[in-house]
Amino acid sequence: MASNAPTASELQSSGFFHPIIDKCEGCERIVEANNNKYCQTFAFPDAKWRLGICNFATHKKPEIVVSTIKVNPLKAAKRASGGGKKK
Ligand code: SF4
């Protein structure tokens, strides 16, 4: 099966693709041509990191923090019913 991914020389010759940035190092989408590294997915790798982690990065994943909070079901029911304090 033939790959539709552009080759590194095609990316470079197009003149549209910008070289990767430091944060991209280690990503599997990097292709190299004439000592320049390009992303085969995005033309402007810098823009993909502007708002955080690149969503297509293969080497970094966002950390999801899961916190476990113990809830007392009796207190939760009391809170849900409108308090519990007598007036
Ligand atoms: S997919 Fe994202 S992290 Fe990987 S090389 Fe391209 S811009 Fe960089």
PDB file of C-alpha atoms and ligand atoms in Angstrom:
ATOM      1  CA  MET A   1       0.000   0.000   0.000  1.00  0.00           C
ATOM      2  CA  ALA A   2       1.409   3.404  -0.983  1.00  0.00           C
ATOM      3  CA  SER A   3       1.694   6.102   1.679  1.00  0.00           C
ATOM      4  CA  ASN A   4       0.052   9.468   1.079  1.00  0.00           C
ATOM      5  CA  ALA A   5       2.473  11.238   3.427  1.00  0.00           C
ATOM      6  CA  PRO A   6       4.702  13.729   1.644  1.00  0.00           C
ATOM      7  CA  THR A   7       8.422  13.082   1.593  1.00  0.00           C
ATOM      8  CA  ALA A   8      10.861  15.406   3.296  1.00  0.00           C
ATOM      9  CA  SER A   9      12.163  16.755  -0.004  1.00  0.00           C
ATOM     10  CA  GLU A  10       8.599  17.507  -1.148  1.00  0.00           C
ATOM     11  CA  LEU A  11       7.967  19.442   2.050  1.00  0.00           C
ATOM     12  CA  GLN A  12      11.166  21.411   1.658  1.00  0.00           C
ATOM     13  CA  SER A  13      10.728  22.165  -2.022  1.00  0.00           C
ATOM     14  CA  SER A  14       7.180  23.410  -1.494  1.00  0.00           C
ATOM     15  CA  GLY A  15       8.599  26.333   0.498  1.00  0.00           C
ATOM     16  CA  PHE A  16       5.452  26.370   2.577  1.00  0.00           C
ATOM     17  CA  PHE A  17       6.597  24.138   5.452  1.00  0.00           C
ATOM     18  CA  HIS A  18       8.584  25.652   8.298  1.00  0.00           C
ATOM     19  CA  PRO A  19      11.216  23.679  10.250  1.00  0.00           C
ATOM     20  CA  ILE A  20      10.207  22.084  13.538  1.00  0.00           C
ATOM     21  CA  ILE A  21      10.871  23.700  16.901  1.00  0.00           C
ATOM     22  CA  ASP A  22      12.656  22.288  19.974  1.00  0.00           C
ATOM     23  CA  LYS A  23       9.440  21.025  21.522  1.00  0.00           C
ATOM     24  CA  CYS A  24       8.872  18.748  18.516  1.00  0.00           C
ATOM     25  CA  GLU A  25      12.097  16.777  19.087  1.00  0.00           C
ATOM     26  CA  GLY A  26      11.229  13.120  19.529  1.00  0.00           C
ATOM     27  CA  CYS A  27       7.969  13.205  17.587  1.00  0.00           C
ATOM     28  CA  GLU A  28       7.445  10.431  15.044  1.00  0.00           C
ATOM     29  CA  ARG A  29       5.985  12.831  12.481  1.00  0.00           C
ATOM     30  CA  ILE A  30       9.335  14.501  11.845  1.00  0.00           C
ATOM     31  CA  VAL A  31      10.938  14.022   8.441  1.00  0.00           C
ATOM     32  CA  GLU A  32      14.420  15.226   7.587  1.00  0.00           C
ATOM     33  CA  ALA A  33      15.749  16.784   4.377  1.00  0.00           C
ATOM     34  CA  ASN A  34      19.138  18.422   3.887  1.00  0.00           C
ATOM     35  CA  ASN A  35      19.779  18.693   7.645  1.00  0.00           C
ATOM     36  CA  ASN A  36      16.421  20.417   8.149  1.00  0.00           C
ATOM     37  CA  LYS A  37      13.610  18.739  10.007  1.00  0.00           C
ATOM     38  CA  TYR A  38       9.976  19.207   9.054  1.00  0.00           C
ATOM     39  CA  CYS A  39       6.665  18.049  10.386  1.00  0.00           C
ATOM     40  CA  GLN A  40       4.826  15.985   7.826  1.00  0.00           C
ATOM     41  CA  THR A  41       1.490  16.970   9.353  1.00  0.00           C
ATOM     42  CA  PHE A  42       1.715  20.715   9.983  1.00  0.00           C
ATOM     43  CA  ALA A  43       3.315  23.492   7.987  1.00  0.00           C
ATOM     44  CA  PHE A  44       3.805  25.720  11.040  1.00  0.00           C
ATOM     45  CA  PRO A  45       4.863  23.542  13.988  1.00  0.00           C
ATOM     46  CA  ASP A  46       5.439  26.641  16.092  1.00  0.00           C
ATOM     47  CA  ALA A  47       1.743  27.469  15.905  1.00  0.00           C
ATOM     48  CA  LYS A  48       0.757  24.016  17.168  1.00  0.00           C
ATOM     49  CA  TRP A  49       2.624  24.608  20.436  1.00  0.00           C
ATOM     50  CA  ARG A  50       1.423  28.151  21.015  1.00  0.00           C
ATOM     51  CA  LEU A  51      -1.537  27.146  23.169  1.00  0.00           C
ATOM     52  CA  GLY A  52      -0.015  24.127  24.880  1.00  0.00           C
ATOM     53  CA  ILE A  53       0.893  20.640  23.766  1.00  0.00           C
ATOM     54  CA  CYS A  54       0.552  19.860  20.071  1.00  0.00           C
ATOM     55  CA  ASN A  55      -2.478  17.612  19.738  1.00  0.00           C
ATOM     56  CA  PHE A  56      -0.741  15.434  17.141  1.00  0.00           C
ATOM     57  CA  ALA A  57       2.507  14.962  19.085  1.00  0.00           C
ATOM     58  CA  THR A  58       3.454  11.316  19.461  1.00  0.00           C
ATOM     59  CA  HIS A  59       6.044  11.901  22.160  1.00  0.00           C
ATOM     60  CA  LYS A  60       4.045  13.982  24.650  1.00  0.00           C
ATOM     61  CA  LYS A  61       0.572  13.578  26.014  1.00  0.00           C
ATOM     62  CA  PRO A  62      -1.319  15.971  28.261  1.00  0.00           C
ATOM     63  CA  GLU A  63      -1.459  14.913  31.863  1.00  0.00           C
ATOM     64  CA  ILE A  64      -4.907  14.313  33.203  1.00  0.00           C
ATOM     65  CA  VAL A  65      -5.116  14.783  36.937  1.00  0.00           C
ATOM     66  CA  VAL A  66      -7.737  12.628  38.548  1.00  0.00           C
ATOM     67  CA  SER A  67      -8.537  13.424  42.121  1.00  0.00           C
ATOM     68  CA  THR A  68     -10.556  11.130  44.272  1.00  0.00           C
ATOM     69  CA  ILE A  69     -12.848  12.847  46.685  1.00  0.00           C
ATOM     70  CA  LYS A  70     -14.682  10.834  49.261  1.00  0.00           C
ATOM     71  CA  VAL A  71     -18.270  11.877  49.616  1.00  0.00           C
ATOM     72  CA  ASN A  72     -20.361  10.920  52.544  1.00  0.00           C
ATOM     73  CA  PRO A  73     -23.730   9.979  50.958  1.00  0.00           C
ATOM     74  CA  LEU A  74     -25.704  11.040  54.007  1.00  0.00           C
ATOM     75  CA  LYS A  75     -24.148  14.509  54.081  1.00  0.00           C
ATOM     76  CA  ALA A  76     -24.486  14.843  50.311  1.00  0.00           C
ATOM     77  CA  ALA A  77     -28.189  14.043  50.497  1.00  0.00           C
ATOM     78  CA  LYS A  78     -28.633  16.534  53.301  1.00  0.00           C
ATOM     79  CA  ARG A  79     -26.843  19.213  51.294  1.00  0.00           C
ATOM     80  CA  ALA A  80     -28.913  18.457  48.207  1.00  0.00           C
ATOM     81  CA  SER A  81     -32.165  18.754  50.123  1.00  0.00           C
ATOM     82  CA  GLY A  82     -31.439  22.321  51.071  1.00  0.00           C
ATOM     83  CA  GLY A  83     -29.133  22.407  53.984  1.00  0.00           C
ATOM     84  CA  GLY A  84     -29.925  20.857  57.236  1.00  0.00           C
ATOM     85  CA  LYS A  85     -29.865  23.727  59.626  1.00  0.00           C
ATOM     86  CA  LYS A  86     -33.009  24.420  61.538  1.00  0.00           C
ATOM     87  CA  LYS A  87     -34.402  27.905  61.375  1.00  0.00           C
TER      88      LYS A  87
HETATM   89  S1  SF4 B   1       2.984  16.623  15.055  1.00  0.00           S
HETATM   90 FE1  SF4 B   1       3.232  18.354  16.437  1.00  0.00          FE
HETATM   91  S2  SF4 B   1       4.927  17.740  17.797  1.00  0.00           S
HETATM   92 FE2  SF4 B   1       4.994  16.376  16.021  1.00  0.00          FE
HETATM   93  S3  SF4 B   1       6.447  17.361  14.643  1.00  0.00           S
HETATM   94 FE3  SF4 B   1       4.404  18.041  14.053  1.00  0.00          FE
HETATM   95  S4  SF4 B   1       4.077  19.967  15.163  1.00  0.00           S
HETATM   96 FE4  SF4 B   1       5.823  18.926  16.099  1.00  0.00          FE
END
